[in-house]
Amino acid sequence: MQSHTAITAEVAPGRLFIGRLSLAPDLLESLEAFFLRQQIRAGFFSAAGTALNATFGVYDSNQQVYAVRAESGPLEIVSCTGSVFPGEDRPAIVAHVVFGNGQTNLCGGRLFSQTPVEAVEFEVRELVGSLPMRTYDPLTGQMRLHLP
């Protein structure tokens, strides 16, 4: 049996925020603006609410790209979870989302811009300490946490 090793970094909890967005032109851009305004360098977040339209994708590991698609709304954001860590020149935000279209169909994947939202509530759990950075991983073709 092959042995798998986890690579980890120890961080500590920081501040906890709850908030809401109304008629925001893009969910990711609005969250980034919030992180910058509150000087949040790293953390985890969750969100739920309604999107007017959505852009999301699924990773194709053979081509090392996301197959991105757009979905017309209105859409219910059933679940959205993500993280923010320092990037090379700006906060590196990654979010994954599940949408419901009101007809018992679910769709989702990695969230991309442009995803305008009508009303969203969110929670942010800040992390502090010696933070890892999100950098490009040539093996997977994705931005991944660089852990010592």
PDB file of C-alpha atoms in Angstrom:
ATOM      1  CA  MET A   1       0.000   0.000   0.000  1.00  0.00           C
ATOM      2  CA  GLN A   2       1.301   3.451  -0.926  1.00  0.00           C
ATOM      3  CA  SER A   3       1.987   5.861   1.925  1.00  0.00           C
ATOM      4  CA  HIS A   4       0.537   9.375   1.686  1.00  0.00           C
ATOM      5  CA  THR A   5       2.067  12.255   3.585  1.00  0.00           C
ATOM      6  CA  ALA A   6       0.189  15.402   4.490  1.00  0.00           C
ATOM      7  CA  ILE A   7       2.123  18.657   4.285  1.00  0.00           C
ATOM      8  CA  THR A   8       0.844  21.131   6.842  1.00  0.00           C
ATOM      9  CA  ALA A   9       1.432  24.549   8.373  1.00  0.00           C
ATOM     10  CA  GLU A  10       0.261  25.637  11.805  1.00  0.00           C
ATOM     11  CA  VAL A  11      -1.870  28.784  11.845  1.00  0.00           C
ATOM     12  CA  ALA A  12      -4.065  30.383  14.492  1.00  0.00           C
ATOM     13  CA  PRO A  13      -7.628  31.705  14.393  1.00  0.00           C
ATOM     14  CA  GLY A  14      -8.036  35.435  13.994  1.00  0.00           C
ATOM     15  CA  ARG A  15     -11.168  37.531  13.729  1.00  0.00           C
ATOM     16  CA  LEU A  16     -14.603  36.256  12.731  1.00  0.00           C
ATOM     17  CA  PHE A  17     -16.818  38.322  10.418  1.00  0.00           C
ATOM     18  CA  ILE A  18     -20.365  37.999   9.151  1.00  0.00           C
ATOM     19  CA  GLY A  19     -21.732  40.209   6.415  1.00  0.00           C
ATOM     20  CA  ARG A  20     -24.030  40.604   3.480  1.00  0.00           C
ATOM     21  CA  LEU A  21     -23.828  41.769  -0.112  1.00  0.00           C
ATOM     22  CA  SER A  22     -26.689  43.280  -2.090  1.00  0.00           C
ATOM     23  CA  LEU A  23     -26.707  43.724  -5.861  1.00  0.00           C
ATOM     24  CA  ALA A  24     -22.964  43.160  -6.161  1.00  0.00           C
ATOM     25  CA  PRO A  25     -21.600  43.013  -9.735  1.00  0.00           C
ATOM     26  CA  ASP A  26     -19.349  40.043  -8.864  1.00  0.00           C
ATOM     27  CA  LEU A  27     -19.127  37.799  -5.804  1.00  0.00           C
ATOM     28  CA  LEU A  28     -15.358  37.184  -5.943  1.00  0.00           C
ATOM     29  CA  GLU A  29     -14.481  40.842  -6.573  1.00  0.00           C
ATOM     30  CA  SER A  30     -16.754  41.922  -3.698  1.00  0.00           C
ATOM     31  CA  LEU A  31     -15.133  39.428  -1.334  1.00  0.00           C
ATOM     32  CA  GLU A  32     -11.654  40.542  -2.416  1.00  0.00           C
ATOM     33  CA  ALA A  33     -12.569  44.180  -1.712  1.00  0.00           C
ATOM     34  CA  PHE A  34     -13.805  43.142   1.741  1.00  0.00           C
ATOM     35  CA  PHE A  35     -10.576  41.213   2.468  1.00  0.00           C
ATOM     36  CA  LEU A  36      -8.456  44.200   1.434  1.00  0.00           C
ATOM     37  CA  ARG A  37     -10.571  46.694   3.427  1.00  0.00           C
ATOM     38  CA  GLN A  38     -10.357  44.531   6.573  1.00  0.00           C
ATOM     39  CA  GLN A  39      -6.688  43.641   5.937  1.00  0.00           C
ATOM     40  CA  ILE A  40      -7.490  39.915   5.917  1.00  0.00           C
ATOM     41  CA  ARG A  41      -4.464  38.126   4.478  1.00  0.00           C
ATOM     42  CA  ALA A  42      -5.730  34.558   4.960  1.00  0.00           C
ATOM     43  CA  GLY A  43      -8.847  32.732   5.980  1.00  0.00           C
ATOM     44  CA  PHE A  44     -11.784  30.598   5.045  1.00  0.00           C
ATOM     45  CA  PHE A  45     -15.232  31.779   4.028  1.00  0.00           C
ATOM     46  CA  SER A  46     -18.686  30.505   3.238  1.00  0.00           C
ATOM     47  CA  ALA A  47     -21.596  32.196   1.506  1.00  0.00           C
ATOM     48  CA  ALA A  48     -25.216  31.545   0.567  1.00  0.00           C
ATOM     49  CA  GLY A  49     -27.838  33.555  -1.278  1.00  0.00           C
ATOM     50  CA  THR A  50     -28.950  34.301  -4.816  1.00  0.00           C
ATOM     51  CA  ALA A  51     -26.963  34.928  -7.971  1.00  0.00           C
ATOM     52  CA  LEU A  52     -28.279  36.641 -11.078  1.00  0.00           C
ATOM     53  CA  ASN A  53     -25.992  34.525 -13.308  1.00  0.00           C
ATOM     54  CA  ALA A  54     -22.952  32.366 -12.650  1.00  0.00           C
ATOM     55  CA  THR A  55     -19.588  31.436 -14.115  1.00  0.00           C
ATOM     56  CA  PHE A  56     -17.963  28.260 -12.836  1.00  0.00           C
ATOM     57  CA  GLY A  57     -15.797  25.420 -14.046  1.00  0.00           C
ATOM     58  CA  VAL A  58     -14.463  21.930 -13.566  1.00  0.00           C
ATOM     59  CA  TYR A  59     -10.741  21.168 -13.756  1.00  0.00           C
ATOM     60  CA  ASP A  60      -9.500  19.046 -16.666  1.00  0.00           C
ATOM     61  CA  SER A  61      -6.293  17.476 -15.333  1.00  0.00           C
ATOM     62  CA  ASN A  62      -5.229  16.206 -18.789  1.00  0.00           C
ATOM     63  CA  GLN A  63      -5.193  19.697 -20.313  1.00  0.00           C
ATOM     64  CA  GLN A  64      -4.471  21.437 -16.977  1.00  0.00           C
ATOM     65  CA  VAL A  65      -7.214  24.021 -17.496  1.00  0.00           C
ATOM     66  CA  TYR A  66     -10.688  24.684 -16.169  1.00  0.00           C
ATOM     67  CA  ALA A  67     -13.573  23.939 -18.511  1.00  0.00           C
ATOM     68  CA  VAL A  68     -15.613  27.055 -17.710  1.00  0.00           C
ATOM     69  CA  ARG A  69     -19.313  27.530 -18.350  1.00  0.00           C
ATOM     70  CA  ALA A  70     -21.902  30.198 -17.715  1.00  0.00           C
ATOM     71  CA  GLU A  71     -25.333  29.525 -16.254  1.00  0.00           C
ATOM     72  CA  SER A  72     -28.273  31.913 -16.579  1.00  0.00           C
ATOM     73  CA  GLY A  73     -30.108  32.867 -13.428  1.00  0.00           C
ATOM     74  CA  PRO A  74     -31.676  33.453 -11.152  1.00  0.00           C
ATOM     75  CA  LEU A  75     -29.765  30.818  -9.174  1.00  0.00           C
ATOM     76  CA  GLU A  76     -29.769  29.854  -5.520  1.00  0.00           C
ATOM     77  CA  ILE A  77     -26.281  29.611  -4.023  1.00  0.00           C
ATOM     78  CA  VAL A  78     -26.846  26.399  -2.087  1.00  0.00           C
ATOM     79  CA  SER A  79     -23.263  26.239  -0.842  1.00  0.00           C
ATOM     80  CA  CYS A  80     -20.147  28.285  -1.437  1.00  0.00           C
ATOM     81  CA  THR A  81     -16.927  27.659   0.442  1.00  0.00           C
ATOM     82  CA  GLY A  82     -13.505  29.050  -0.184  1.00  0.00           C
ATOM     83  CA  SER A  83     -10.203  30.332   1.058  1.00  0.00           C
ATOM     84  CA  VAL A  84      -8.006  33.373   0.706  1.00  0.00           C
ATOM     85  CA  PHE A  85      -4.235  33.260   1.111  1.00  0.00           C
ATOM     86  CA  PRO A  86      -1.472  35.648   0.128  1.00  0.00           C
ATOM     87  CA  GLY A  87      -0.731  35.519  -3.587  1.00  0.00           C
ATOM     88  CA  GLU A  88       2.210  36.872  -5.492  1.00  0.00           C
ATOM     89  CA  ASP A  89       0.713  40.344  -5.968  1.00  0.00           C
ATOM     90  CA  ARG A  90      -2.831  40.225  -4.530  1.00  0.00           C
ATOM     91  CA  PRO A  91      -5.044  38.007  -2.372  1.00  0.00           C
ATOM     92  CA  ALA A  92      -5.422  34.567  -3.979  1.00  0.00           C
ATOM     93  CA  ILE A  93      -9.056  33.547  -3.600  1.00  0.00           C
ATOM     94  CA  VAL A  94     -10.385  30.085  -4.434  1.00  0.00           C
ATOM     95  CA  ALA A  95     -14.078  29.246  -4.060  1.00  0.00           C
ATOM     96  CA  HIS A  96     -16.206  26.240  -4.940  1.00  0.00           C
ATOM     97  CA  VAL A  97     -19.942  26.541  -5.295  1.00  0.00           C
ATOM     98  CA  VAL A  98     -23.151  24.577  -5.788  1.00  0.00           C
ATOM     99  CA  PHE A  99     -26.088  26.321  -7.474  1.00  0.00           C
ATOM    100  CA  GLY A 100     -29.749  25.337  -7.656  1.00  0.00           C
ATOM    101  CA  ASN A 101     -31.829  26.585 -10.558  1.00  0.00           C
ATOM    102  CA  GLY A 102     -35.273  26.185  -9.001  1.00  0.00           C
ATOM    103  CA  GLN A 103     -36.072  23.100 -11.072  1.00  0.00           C
ATOM    104  CA  THR A 104     -34.373  20.551  -8.760  1.00  0.00           C
ATOM    105  CA  ASN A 105     -31.191  20.708 -10.840  1.00  0.00           C
ATOM    106  CA  LEU A 106     -27.856  21.368  -9.186  1.00  0.00           C
ATOM    107  CA  CYS A 107     -24.654  22.484 -10.881  1.00  0.00           C
ATOM    108  CA  GLY A 108     -21.373  23.856  -9.715  1.00  0.00           C
ATOM    109  CA  GLY A 109     -17.617  23.726  -9.518  1.00  0.00           C
ATOM    110  CA  ARG A 110     -14.921  26.316  -9.032  1.00  0.00           C
ATOM    111  CA  LEU A 111     -16.360  29.831  -8.973  1.00  0.00           C
ATOM    112  CA  PHE A 112     -15.126  32.400 -11.475  1.00  0.00           C
ATOM    113  CA  SER A 113     -15.890  36.029 -12.262  1.00  0.00           C
ATOM    114  CA  GLN A 114     -18.381  37.262 -13.456  1.00  0.00           C
ATOM    115  CA  THR A 115     -20.972  36.019 -11.001  1.00  0.00           C
ATOM    116  CA  PRO A 116     -23.265  38.924 -10.111  1.00  0.00           C
ATOM    117  CA  VAL A 117     -25.273  38.410  -6.931  1.00  0.00           C
ATOM    118  CA  GLU A 118     -28.599  39.775  -5.790  1.00  0.00           C
ATOM    119  CA  ALA A 119     -28.336  39.013  -2.076  1.00  0.00           C
ATOM    120  CA  VAL A 120     -25.640  37.024  -0.248  1.00  0.00           C
ATOM    121  CA  GLU A 121     -24.792  36.446   3.384  1.00  0.00           C
ATOM    122  CA  PHE A 122     -21.236  35.396   4.201  1.00  0.00           C
ATOM    123  CA  GLU A 123     -18.957  34.374   7.022  1.00  0.00           C
ATOM    124  CA  VAL A 124     -15.177  34.873   7.076  1.00  0.00           C
ATOM    125  CA  ARG A 125     -12.841  33.139   9.535  1.00  0.00           C
ATOM    126  CA  GLU A 126      -9.478  34.878   9.486  1.00  0.00           C
ATOM    127  CA  LEU A 127      -6.203  32.965   9.947  1.00  0.00           C
ATOM    128  CA  VAL A 128      -3.069  34.533  11.403  1.00  0.00           C
ATOM    129  CA  GLY A 129       0.474  33.388  12.001  1.00  0.00           C
ATOM    130  CA  SER A 130       3.088  32.132   9.555  1.00  0.00           C
ATOM    131  CA  LEU A 131       0.889  31.988   6.468  1.00  0.00           C
ATOM    132  CA  PRO A 132       1.539  29.904   3.372  1.00  0.00           C
ATOM    133  CA  MET A 133       1.320  31.575  -0.049  1.00  0.00           C
ATOM    134  CA  ARG A 134      -0.695  30.367  -3.010  1.00  0.00           C
ATOM    135  CA  THR A 135       1.713  29.826  -5.924  1.00  0.00           C
ATOM    136  CA  TYR A 136       1.679  28.089  -9.286  1.00  0.00           C
ATOM    137  CA  ASP A 137       2.280  24.328  -9.144  1.00  0.00           C
ATOM    138  CA  PRO A 138       3.720  23.101 -12.478  1.00  0.00           C
ATOM    139  CA  LEU A 139       2.874  19.480 -11.637  1.00  0.00           C
ATOM    140  CA  THR A 140      -0.896  20.121 -11.537  1.00  0.00           C
ATOM    141  CA  GLY A 141      -1.082  23.399 -13.462  1.00  0.00           C
ATOM    142  CA  GLN A 142      -3.037  24.945 -10.579  1.00  0.00           C
ATOM    143  CA  MET A 143      -2.428  27.606  -7.955  1.00  0.00           C
ATOM    144  CA  ARG A 144      -1.773  25.664  -4.738  1.00  0.00           C
ATOM    145  CA  LEU A 145      -0.650  26.440  -1.203  1.00  0.00           C
ATOM    146  CA  HIS A 146       3.132  26.534  -0.882  1.00  0.00           C
ATOM    147  CA  LEU A 147       3.829  24.942   2.483  1.00  0.00           C
ATOM    148  CA  PRO A 148       7.310  24.704   4.028  1.00  0.00           C
TER     149      PRO A 148
END
